[in-house]
Amino acid sequence: MSRRIAFGIDIGGSGIKGAPVDLDTGEFTADRVRIPTPEHSTPQAVSQVIAKLLASFDMPPKTPIGIAFPAPIHHGVVPFIANLDKSWTGVDLPRLIKANTGHDAVVVNDADAAGFAEQQYGAAEGKDGTILVVTLGTGIGSALICNGVLVPNTEFGHLEIDGKNAEKQAADSARERENLTMKQWAVRLQRYFDVVDMLLSPDLIVVGGGVSKKYKEFLPLIKSRVPIIPAKLFNQAGIVGAAAYAAAEEKHLKKREKHDKKH
Ligand code: BGC
């Protein structure tokens, strides 16, 4: 049987990374390419990097392309953005990418992509119930998955807790910016996870983002009713999840078209 492959791209604050992904295993089928995010991260500049990245791989036509983006994505459009250039607000990403690269692409929030990847191939694989994947990086991203179904754009990093924006207090960037020790940072995370648990009563919390590699230094400091476990895919989750999400979305659209033709 031939391999099912999709291409994933992860747009981050410091790098834009892409790789082809084997959808059966969730592994890269070629080395990842990383291009630094342009300092002035406008839609035009970023879409040029995406074009360059896509051109550096020899992709069979019709390979699904998924793009993970650090903002909510509502029917392709960015309603607001916290951590890239503000000119992204209102941009229709699939349309912009088509215009600049000639490719059709499915765009998904970065934490939703990471959550999808963890659910398909990682720490939450095969798990039922309510699972919350939290990514700790420049911001706090969230993905809510209930019995295998992702509810997109939850944006729980922007909860207001004790009168303050949660990600400004508890993201990994806050730890770095304020030079917090792991112990000090864990106190903030504890408060965050307590509130999230109170609001959602999840069965499992999976912690991802770059810092999740160092989970042994902070997860044991957090006391919680709900199990909190590290992600498995670490930095690959955005690429893998975007690719898998694009393939799933295309399958869903084809099914819908077939259904609509019949009725
Ligand atoms: C954004 C989310 C994103 C998260 C992680 C937040 O500031 O609003 O959409 O998932 O950062 O990148």
PDB file of C-alpha atoms and ligand atoms in Angstrom:
ATOM      1  CA  MET A   1       0.000   0.000   0.000  1.00  0.00           C
ATOM      2  CA  SER A   2       1.341   3.474  -0.817  1.00  0.00           C
ATOM      3  CA  ARG A   3       2.030   5.846   2.030  1.00  0.00           C
ATOM      4  CA  ARG A   4      -0.560   8.515   2.862  1.00  0.00           C
ATOM      5  CA  ILE A   5       1.313  11.781   3.071  1.00  0.00           C
ATOM      6  CA  ALA A   6       0.351  15.364   3.890  1.00  0.00           C
ATOM      7  CA  PHE A   7       2.516  18.447   4.307  1.00  0.00           C
ATOM      8  CA  GLY A   8       2.535  20.408   7.552  1.00  0.00           C
ATOM      9  CA  ILE A   9       3.768  23.931   8.255  1.00  0.00           C
ATOM     10  CA  ASP A  10       4.051  25.493  11.702  1.00  0.00           C
ATOM     11  CA  ILE A  11       4.199  29.269  11.911  1.00  0.00           C
ATOM     12  CA  GLY A  12       5.820  30.418  15.126  1.00  0.00           C
ATOM     13  CA  GLY A  13       7.159  33.667  16.529  1.00  0.00           C
ATOM     14  CA  SER A  14      10.784  32.754  15.781  1.00  0.00           C
ATOM     15  CA  GLY A  15      10.654  30.119  13.043  1.00  0.00           C
ATOM     16  CA  ILE A  16       8.473  28.830  10.216  1.00  0.00           C
ATOM     17  CA  LYS A  17       8.938  25.078   9.903  1.00  0.00           C
ATOM     18  CA  GLY A  18       7.633  22.505   7.477  1.00  0.00           C
ATOM     19  CA  ALA A  19       7.902  18.801   6.652  1.00  0.00           C
ATOM     20  CA  PRO A  20       5.988  16.055   4.871  1.00  0.00           C
ATOM     21  CA  VAL A  21       4.258  13.728   7.314  1.00  0.00           C
ATOM     22  CA  ASP A  22       3.372  10.051   7.037  1.00  0.00           C
ATOM     23  CA  LEU A  23      -0.264  10.033   8.162  1.00  0.00           C
ATOM     24  CA  ASP A  24      -0.166   6.433   9.346  1.00  0.00           C
ATOM     25  CA  THR A  25       2.726   6.924  11.755  1.00  0.00           C
ATOM     26  CA  GLY A  26       2.779  10.689  12.351  1.00  0.00           C
ATOM     27  CA  GLU A  27       6.474  10.749  11.418  1.00  0.00           C
ATOM     28  CA  PHE A  28       8.312  13.060   9.042  1.00  0.00           C
ATOM     29  CA  THR A  29       9.163  11.475   5.695  1.00  0.00           C
ATOM     30  CA  ALA A  30      11.937  14.017   5.019  1.00  0.00           C
ATOM     31  CA  ASP A  31      14.012  16.373   7.136  1.00  0.00           C
ATOM     32  CA  ARG A  32      12.193  19.394   8.449  1.00  0.00           C
ATOM     33  CA  VAL A  33      13.065  22.781   6.907  1.00  0.00           C
ATOM     34  CA  ARG A  34      13.143  25.850   9.163  1.00  0.00           C
ATOM     35  CA  ILE A  35      13.230  29.455   8.015  1.00  0.00           C
ATOM     36  CA  PRO A  36      13.379  32.278  10.596  1.00  0.00           C
ATOM     37  CA  THR A  37      10.160  34.263  10.931  1.00  0.00           C
ATOM     38  CA  PRO A  38      10.690  37.690   9.322  1.00  0.00           C
ATOM     39  CA  GLU A  39      11.282  40.371  11.937  1.00  0.00           C
ATOM     40  CA  HIS A  40       8.345  42.316  10.579  1.00  0.00           C
ATOM     41  CA  SER A  41       5.945  39.356  10.509  1.00  0.00           C
ATOM     42  CA  THR A  42       3.304  40.801   8.167  1.00  0.00           C
ATOM     43  CA  PRO A  43       0.997  38.589   6.070  1.00  0.00           C
ATOM     44  CA  GLN A  44       2.991  39.415   2.921  1.00  0.00           C
ATOM     45  CA  ALA A  45       6.381  38.591   4.462  1.00  0.00           C
ATOM     46  CA  VAL A  46       5.178  35.370   6.098  1.00  0.00           C
ATOM     47  CA  SER A  47       3.408  34.112   2.976  1.00  0.00           C
ATOM     48  CA  GLN A  48       6.629  34.596   1.005  1.00  0.00           C
ATOM     49  CA  VAL A  49       8.415  32.351   3.499  1.00  0.00           C
ATOM     50  CA  ILE A  50       5.634  29.771   3.122  1.00  0.00           C
ATOM     51  CA  ALA A  51       6.101  29.872  -0.674  1.00  0.00           C
ATOM     52  CA  LYS A  52       9.850  29.325  -0.244  1.00  0.00           C
ATOM     53  CA  LEU A  53       9.293  26.460   2.152  1.00  0.00           C
ATOM     54  CA  LEU A  54       6.802  24.708  -0.125  1.00  0.00           C
ATOM     55  CA  ALA A  55       9.129  25.150  -3.094  1.00  0.00           C
ATOM     56  CA  SER A  56      11.952  23.397  -1.235  1.00  0.00           C
ATOM     57  CA  PHE A  57      10.056  20.069  -1.257  1.00  0.00           C
ATOM     58  CA  ASP A  58       9.165  17.967  -4.227  1.00  0.00           C
ATOM     59  CA  MET A  59       5.527  17.350  -3.426  1.00  0.00           C
ATOM     60  CA  PRO A  60       3.197  15.213  -5.512  1.00  0.00           C
ATOM     61  CA  PRO A  61       0.228  17.275  -6.743  1.00  0.00           C
ATOM     62  CA  LYS A  62      -2.841  17.114  -4.519  1.00  0.00           C
ATOM     63  CA  THR A  63      -0.800  16.522  -1.348  1.00  0.00           C
ATOM     64  CA  PRO A  64      -2.942  18.052   1.428  1.00  0.00           C
ATOM     65  CA  ILE A  65      -1.226  21.078   2.977  1.00  0.00           C
ATOM     66  CA  GLY A  66      -1.977  22.128   6.547  1.00  0.00           C
ATOM     67  CA  ILE A  67      -0.760  25.276   8.253  1.00  0.00           C
ATOM     68  CA  ALA A  68      -0.697  25.820  12.008  1.00  0.00           C
ATOM     69  CA  PHE A  69      -1.049  29.489  12.921  1.00  0.00           C
ATOM     70  CA  PRO A  70      -0.745  31.201  16.351  1.00  0.00           C
ATOM     71  CA  ALA A  71      -4.217  32.782  16.403  1.00  0.00           C
ATOM     72  CA  PRO A  72      -7.806  31.599  16.254  1.00  0.00           C
ATOM     73  CA  ILE A  73      -8.910  30.712  12.714  1.00  0.00           C
ATOM     74  CA  HIS A  74     -12.573  31.215  11.993  1.00  0.00           C
ATOM     75  CA  HIS A  75     -13.447  29.845   8.549  1.00  0.00           C
ATOM     76  CA  GLY A  76      -9.933  30.724   7.411  1.00  0.00           C
ATOM     77  CA  VAL A  77      -9.980  34.247   8.846  1.00  0.00           C
ATOM     78  CA  VAL A  78      -7.907  35.580  11.791  1.00  0.00           C
ATOM     79  CA  PRO A  79     -10.313  37.401  14.164  1.00  0.00           C
ATOM     80  CA  PHE A  80      -7.543  38.670  16.472  1.00  0.00           C
ATOM     81  CA  ILE A  81      -3.860  38.056  17.082  1.00  0.00           C
ATOM     82  CA  ALA A  82      -1.780  38.403  20.233  1.00  0.00           C
ATOM     83  CA  ASN A  83       1.779  37.488  19.285  1.00  0.00           C
ATOM     84  CA  LEU A  84       2.450  38.313  15.602  1.00  0.00           C
ATOM     85  CA  ASP A  85       2.037  41.527  13.611  1.00  0.00           C
ATOM     86  CA  LYS A  86      -1.399  43.083  14.229  1.00  0.00           C
ATOM     87  CA  SER A  87      -1.969  43.472  10.466  1.00  0.00           C
ATOM     88  CA  TRP A  88      -3.040  39.794  10.454  1.00  0.00           C
ATOM     89  CA  THR A  89      -6.409  40.762  11.904  1.00  0.00           C
ATOM     90  CA  GLY A  90      -9.125  40.043   9.339  1.00  0.00           C
ATOM     91  CA  VAL A  91      -6.801  38.243   6.900  1.00  0.00           C
ATOM     92  CA  ASP A  92      -8.269  35.255   5.032  1.00  0.00           C
ATOM     93  CA  LEU A  93      -5.287  32.904   5.270  1.00  0.00           C
ATOM     94  CA  PRO A  94      -6.217  30.216   2.696  1.00  0.00           C
ATOM     95  CA  ARG A  95      -6.928  32.985   0.183  1.00  0.00           C
ATOM     96  CA  LEU A  96      -3.620  34.746   0.913  1.00  0.00           C
ATOM     97  CA  ILE A  97      -1.689  31.477   0.578  1.00  0.00           C
ATOM     98  CA  LYS A  98      -3.420  30.562  -2.679  1.00  0.00           C
ATOM     99  CA  ALA A  99      -2.588  34.008  -4.108  1.00  0.00           C
ATOM    100  CA  ASN A 100       1.086  33.818  -3.064  1.00  0.00           C
ATOM    101  CA  THR A 101       1.903  30.155  -3.623  1.00  0.00           C
ATOM    102  CA  GLY A 102      -0.775  28.789  -5.965  1.00  0.00           C
ATOM    103  CA  HIS A 103      -1.516  26.065  -3.393  1.00  0.00           C
ATOM    104  CA  ASP A 104      -4.731  25.278  -1.558  1.00  0.00           C
ATOM    105  CA  ALA A 105      -4.127  24.956   2.160  1.00  0.00           C
ATOM    106  CA  VAL A 106      -6.111  24.237   5.302  1.00  0.00           C
ATOM    107  CA  VAL A 107      -5.264  26.590   8.157  1.00  0.00           C
ATOM    108  CA  VAL A 108      -5.730  25.662  11.816  1.00  0.00           C
ATOM    109  CA  ASN A 109      -4.875  27.258  15.154  1.00  0.00           C
ATOM    110  CA  ASP A 110      -1.426  26.075  16.331  1.00  0.00           C
ATOM    111  CA  ALA A 111      -2.614  24.649  19.662  1.00  0.00           C
ATOM    112  CA  ASP A 112      -5.509  22.878  17.930  1.00  0.00           C
ATOM    113  CA  ALA A 113      -2.953  21.358  15.541  1.00  0.00           C
ATOM    114  CA  ALA A 114      -0.796  20.253  18.484  1.00  0.00           C
ATOM    115  CA  GLY A 115      -3.852  18.819  20.248  1.00  0.00           C
ATOM    116  CA  PHE A 116      -4.922  16.957  17.130  1.00  0.00           C
ATOM    117  CA  ALA A 117      -1.418  15.498  16.767  1.00  0.00           C
ATOM    118  CA  GLU A 118      -1.288  14.389  20.414  1.00  0.00           C
ATOM    119  CA  GLN A 119      -4.716  12.793  20.055  1.00  0.00           C
ATOM    120  CA  GLN A 120      -3.820  10.972  16.822  1.00  0.00           C
ATOM    121  CA  TYR A 121      -0.217   9.945  17.535  1.00  0.00           C
ATOM    122  CA  GLY A 122       0.903  11.136  20.961  1.00  0.00           C
ATOM    123  CA  ALA A 123       0.114  11.401  24.662  1.00  0.00           C
ATOM    124  CA  ALA A 124      -3.676  11.387  24.199  1.00  0.00           C
ATOM    125  CA  GLU A 125      -3.801   8.687  21.529  1.00  0.00           C
ATOM    126  CA  GLY A 126      -6.864   6.484  21.828  1.00  0.00           C
ATOM    127  CA  LYS A 127      -8.069   8.249  24.982  1.00  0.00           C
ATOM    128  CA  ASP A 128     -11.744   9.037  25.513  1.00  0.00           C
ATOM    129  CA  GLY A 129     -13.321  11.689  27.702  1.00  0.00           C
ATOM    130  CA  THR A 130     -12.518  15.411  27.850  1.00  0.00           C
ATOM    131  CA  ILE A 131      -8.884  16.142  27.128  1.00  0.00           C
ATOM    132  CA  LEU A 132      -7.323  19.558  27.299  1.00  0.00           C
ATOM    133  CA  VAL A 133      -4.005  20.115  25.562  1.00  0.00           C
ATOM    134  CA  VAL A 134      -2.223  23.249  26.788  1.00  0.00           C
ATOM    135  CA  THR A 135       0.831  24.567  24.931  1.00  0.00           C
ATOM    136  CA  LEU A 136       3.243  26.756  26.856  1.00  0.00           C
ATOM    137  CA  GLY A 137       5.375  29.031  24.694  1.00  0.00           C
ATOM    138  CA  THR A 138       5.265  32.703  23.730  1.00  0.00           C
ATOM    139  CA  GLY A 139       1.561  32.455  24.518  1.00  0.00           C
ATOM    140  CA  ILE A 140      -0.653  29.790  26.052  1.00  0.00           C
ATOM    141  CA  GLY A 141      -2.543  27.753  23.487  1.00  0.00           C
ATOM    142  CA  SER A 142      -5.388  25.350  24.168  1.00  0.00           C
ATOM    143  CA  ALA A 143      -7.076  22.467  22.387  1.00  0.00           C
ATOM    144  CA  LEU A 144     -10.211  20.853  23.758  1.00  0.00           C
ATOM    145  CA  ILE A 145     -10.962  17.337  22.582  1.00  0.00           C
ATOM    146  CA  CYS A 146     -14.040  15.436  23.667  1.00  0.00           C
ATOM    147  CA  ASN A 147     -14.226  11.731  22.794  1.00  0.00           C
ATOM    148  CA  GLY A 148     -11.897  12.310  19.868  1.00  0.00           C
ATOM    149  CA  VAL A 149     -13.674  15.420  18.544  1.00  0.00           C
ATOM    150  CA  LEU A 150     -11.758  18.697  18.569  1.00  0.00           C
ATOM    151  CA  VAL A 151     -13.667  21.870  19.508  1.00  0.00           C
ATOM    152  CA  PRO A 152     -11.528  24.509  17.746  1.00  0.00           C
ATOM    153  CA  ASN A 153     -10.444  27.996  18.836  1.00  0.00           C
ATOM    154  CA  THR A 154     -10.948  27.645  22.585  1.00  0.00           C
ATOM    155  CA  GLU A 155      -8.305  30.330  23.386  1.00  0.00           C
ATOM    156  CA  PHE A 156      -8.059  29.438  27.084  1.00  0.00           C
ATOM    157  CA  GLY A 157      -4.699  31.201  27.196  1.00  0.00           C
ATOM    158  CA  HIS A 158      -6.650  34.455  27.295  1.00  0.00           C
ATOM    159  CA  LEU A 159      -8.723  33.614  30.348  1.00  0.00           C
ATOM    160  CA  GLU A 160      -8.728  36.481  32.784  1.00  0.00           C
ATOM    161  CA  ILE A 161      -7.528  35.131  36.113  1.00  0.00           C
ATOM    162  CA  ASP A 162      -7.235  37.341  39.213  1.00  0.00           C
ATOM    163  CA  GLY A 163      -7.793  40.315  36.904  1.00  0.00           C
ATOM    164  CA  LYS A 164      -4.910  39.427  34.595  1.00  0.00           C
ATOM    165  CA  ASN A 165      -4.525  37.808  31.183  1.00  0.00           C
ATOM    166  CA  ALA A 166      -3.457  34.208  31.887  1.00  0.00           C
ATOM    167  CA  GLU A 167      -0.791  33.898  29.187  1.00  0.00           C
ATOM    168  CA  LYS A 168       0.890  37.141  30.244  1.00  0.00           C
ATOM    169  CA  GLN A 169       1.327  35.583  33.693  1.00  0.00           C
ATOM    170  CA  ALA A 170       1.940  31.925  33.026  1.00  0.00           C
ATOM    171  CA  ALA A 171       3.261  31.386  29.477  1.00  0.00           C
ATOM    172  CA  ASP A 172       6.844  30.206  29.138  1.00  0.00           C
ATOM    173  CA  SER A 173       7.685  33.685  27.826  1.00  0.00           C
ATOM    174  CA  ALA A 174       6.554  35.137  31.191  1.00  0.00           C
ATOM    175  CA  ARG A 175       8.960  32.782  32.977  1.00  0.00           C
ATOM    176  CA  GLU A 176      11.796  33.959  30.730  1.00  0.00           C
ATOM    177  CA  ARG A 177      10.844  37.642  30.720  1.00  0.00           C
ATOM    178  CA  GLU A 178      10.576  37.821  34.504  1.00  0.00           C
ATOM    179  CA  ASN A 179      13.459  35.445  35.151  1.00  0.00           C
ATOM    180  CA  LEU A 180      11.281  33.161  37.258  1.00  0.00           C
ATOM    181  CA  THR A 181      12.645  29.988  38.800  1.00  0.00           C
ATOM    182  CA  MET A 182      10.754  26.811  37.906  1.00  0.00           C
ATOM    183  CA  LYS A 183       9.313  26.863  41.436  1.00  0.00           C
ATOM    184  CA  GLN A 184       8.006  30.422  41.027  1.00  0.00           C
ATOM    185  CA  TRP A 185       6.606  29.647  37.595  1.00  0.00           C
ATOM    186  CA  ALA A 186       4.926  26.481  38.890  1.00  0.00           C
ATOM    187  CA  VAL A 187       2.928  28.588  41.373  1.00  0.00           C
ATOM    188  CA  ARG A 188       1.454  30.515  38.427  1.00  0.00           C
ATOM    189  CA  LEU A 189       0.817  27.340  36.468  1.00  0.00           C
ATOM    190  CA  GLN A 190      -0.868  25.833  39.525  1.00  0.00           C
ATOM    191  CA  ARG A 191      -3.337  28.733  39.620  1.00  0.00           C
ATOM    192  CA  TYR A 192      -3.937  28.416  35.871  1.00  0.00           C
ATOM    193  CA  PHE A 193      -4.592  24.680  35.959  1.00  0.00           C
ATOM    194  CA  ASP A 194      -6.850  25.026  39.023  1.00  0.00           C
ATOM    195  CA  VAL A 195      -9.073  27.512  37.172  1.00  0.00           C
ATOM    196  CA  VAL A 196      -9.112  25.465  33.989  1.00  0.00           C
ATOM    197  CA  ASP A 197     -10.006  22.339  35.976  1.00  0.00           C
ATOM    198  CA  MET A 198     -12.799  24.202  37.750  1.00  0.00           C
ATOM    199  CA  LEU A 199     -14.250  25.411  34.429  1.00  0.00           C
ATOM    200  CA  LEU A 200     -13.915  22.237  32.354  1.00  0.00           C
ATOM    201  CA  SER A 201     -13.531  19.207  34.650  1.00  0.00           C
ATOM    202  CA  PRO A 202     -11.282  17.504  32.095  1.00  0.00           C
ATOM    203  CA  ASP A 203     -10.239  13.864  32.388  1.00  0.00           C
ATOM    204  CA  LEU A 204      -6.695  14.615  31.301  1.00  0.00           C
ATOM    205  CA  ILE A 205      -4.448  17.627  30.696  1.00  0.00           C
ATOM    206  CA  VAL A 206      -1.548  17.269  28.249  1.00  0.00           C
ATOM    207  CA  VAL A 207       1.158  19.932  28.415  1.00  0.00           C
ATOM    208  CA  GLY A 208       2.985  20.777  25.191  1.00  0.00           C
ATOM    209  CA  GLY A 209       5.127  23.566  23.755  1.00  0.00           C
ATOM    210  CA  GLY A 210       8.932  23.757  23.665  1.00  0.00           C
ATOM    211  CA  VAL A 211       9.303  23.826  27.461  1.00  0.00           C
ATOM    212  CA  SER A 212       7.378  20.543  27.826  1.00  0.00           C
ATOM    213  CA  LYS A 213      10.724  18.838  27.117  1.00  0.00           C
ATOM    214  CA  LYS A 214      11.727  20.027  30.595  1.00  0.00           C
ATOM    215  CA  TYR A 215       8.511  18.734  32.177  1.00  0.00           C
ATOM    216  CA  LYS A 216      10.411  16.936  34.958  1.00  0.00           C
ATOM    217  CA  GLU A 217      11.444  20.341  36.305  1.00  0.00           C
ATOM    218  CA  PHE A 218       7.934  21.755  36.743  1.00  0.00           C
ATOM    219  CA  LEU A 219       5.108  19.222  36.387  1.00  0.00           C
ATOM    220  CA  PRO A 220       5.965  17.423  39.671  1.00  0.00           C
ATOM    221  CA  LEU A 221       5.572  20.787  41.461  1.00  0.00           C
ATOM    222  CA  ILE A 222       1.903  21.045  40.454  1.00  0.00           C
ATOM    223  CA  LYS A 223      -0.755  19.359  42.563  1.00  0.00           C
ATOM    224  CA  SER A 224      -3.862  18.483  40.654  1.00  0.00           C
ATOM    225  CA  ARG A 225      -6.982  16.316  40.815  1.00  0.00           C
ATOM    226  CA  VAL A 226      -6.753  15.723  37.085  1.00  0.00           C
ATOM    227  CA  PRO A 227      -3.688  13.933  35.687  1.00  0.00           C
ATOM    228  CA  ILE A 228      -1.335  16.401  33.966  1.00  0.00           C
ATOM    229  CA  ILE A 229       1.081  14.675  31.598  1.00  0.00           C
ATOM    230  CA  PRO A 230       3.715  15.890  29.122  1.00  0.00           C
ATOM    231  CA  ALA A 231       3.084  15.898  25.382  1.00  0.00           C
ATOM    232  CA  LYS A 232       4.916  13.317  23.308  1.00  0.00           C
ATOM    233  CA  LEU A 233       5.492  15.178  20.067  1.00  0.00           C
ATOM    234  CA  PHE A 234       7.127  18.275  21.559  1.00  0.00           C
ATOM    235  CA  ASN A 235       8.176  20.654  18.759  1.00  0.00           C
ATOM    236  CA  GLN A 236       6.895  18.414  15.972  1.00  0.00           C
ATOM    237  CA  ALA A 237       3.270  18.603  17.119  1.00  0.00           C
ATOM    238  CA  GLY A 238       2.394  21.732  15.095  1.00  0.00           C
ATOM    239  CA  ILE A 239       3.679  20.314  11.798  1.00  0.00           C
ATOM    240  CA  VAL A 240       2.270  16.823  12.348  1.00  0.00           C
ATOM    241  CA  GLY A 241      -1.085  18.130  13.563  1.00  0.00           C
ATOM    242  CA  ALA A 242      -1.448  20.626  10.707  1.00  0.00           C
ATOM    243  CA  ALA A 243      -0.749  17.903   8.146  1.00  0.00           C
ATOM    244  CA  ALA A 244      -3.131  15.410   9.766  1.00  0.00           C
ATOM    245  CA  TYR A 245      -5.819  18.055  10.230  1.00  0.00           C
ATOM    246  CA  ALA A 246      -5.606  19.086   6.552  1.00  0.00           C
ATOM    247  CA  ALA A 247      -5.999  15.484   5.428  1.00  0.00           C
ATOM    248  CA  ALA A 248      -8.955  14.949   7.792  1.00  0.00           C
ATOM    249  CA  GLU A 249     -10.572  18.187   6.653  1.00  0.00           C
ATOM    250  CA  GLU A 250     -10.238  17.261   2.962  1.00  0.00           C
ATOM    251  CA  LYS A 251     -11.792  13.877   3.660  1.00  0.00           C
ATOM    252  CA  HIS A 252     -14.655  15.561   5.497  1.00  0.00           C
ATOM    253  CA  LEU A 253     -15.230  18.037   2.635  1.00  0.00           C
ATOM    254  CA  LYS A 254     -15.295  15.263   0.018  1.00  0.00           C
ATOM    255  CA  LYS A 255     -17.878  13.376   2.071  1.00  0.00           C
ATOM    256  CA  ARG A 256     -19.964  16.524   2.383  1.00  0.00           C
ATOM    257  CA  GLU A 257     -19.804  17.227  -1.357  1.00  0.00           C
ATOM    258  CA  LYS A 258     -20.920  13.660  -2.089  1.00  0.00           C
ATOM    259  CA  HIS A 259     -23.779  14.032   0.369  1.00  0.00           C
ATOM    260  CA  ASP A 260     -24.834  17.414  -1.091  1.00  0.00           C
ATOM    261  CA  LYS A 261     -24.836  16.031  -4.639  1.00  0.00           C
ATOM    262  CA  LYS A 262     -27.153  13.219  -3.558  1.00  0.00           C
ATOM    263  CA  HIS A 263     -29.680  15.547  -1.877  1.00  0.00           C
TER     264      HIS A 263
HETATM  265  C1  BGC B   1      -3.098  32.844  20.708  1.00  0.00           C
HETATM  266  C2  BGC B   1      -3.566  31.438  20.416  1.00  0.00           C
HETATM  267  C3  BGC B   1      -2.352  30.530  20.248  1.00  0.00           C
HETATM  268  C4  BGC B   1      -1.447  30.638  21.452  1.00  0.00           C
HETATM  269  C5  BGC B   1      -0.185  29.818  21.270  1.00  0.00           C
HETATM  270  C6  BGC B   1      -2.206  32.839  21.932  1.00  0.00           C
HETATM  271  O1  BGC B   1      -1.758  34.120  22.199  1.00  0.00           O
HETATM  272  O2  BGC B   1      -4.200  33.713  20.929  1.00  0.00           O
HETATM  273  O3  BGC B   1      -4.351  31.425  19.266  1.00  0.00           O
HETATM  274  O4  BGC B   1      -2.804  29.212  20.089  1.00  0.00           O
HETATM  275  O5  BGC B   1      -1.079  31.976  21.681  1.00  0.00           O
HETATM  276  O6  BGC B   1       0.534  30.225  20.154  1.00  0.00           O
END
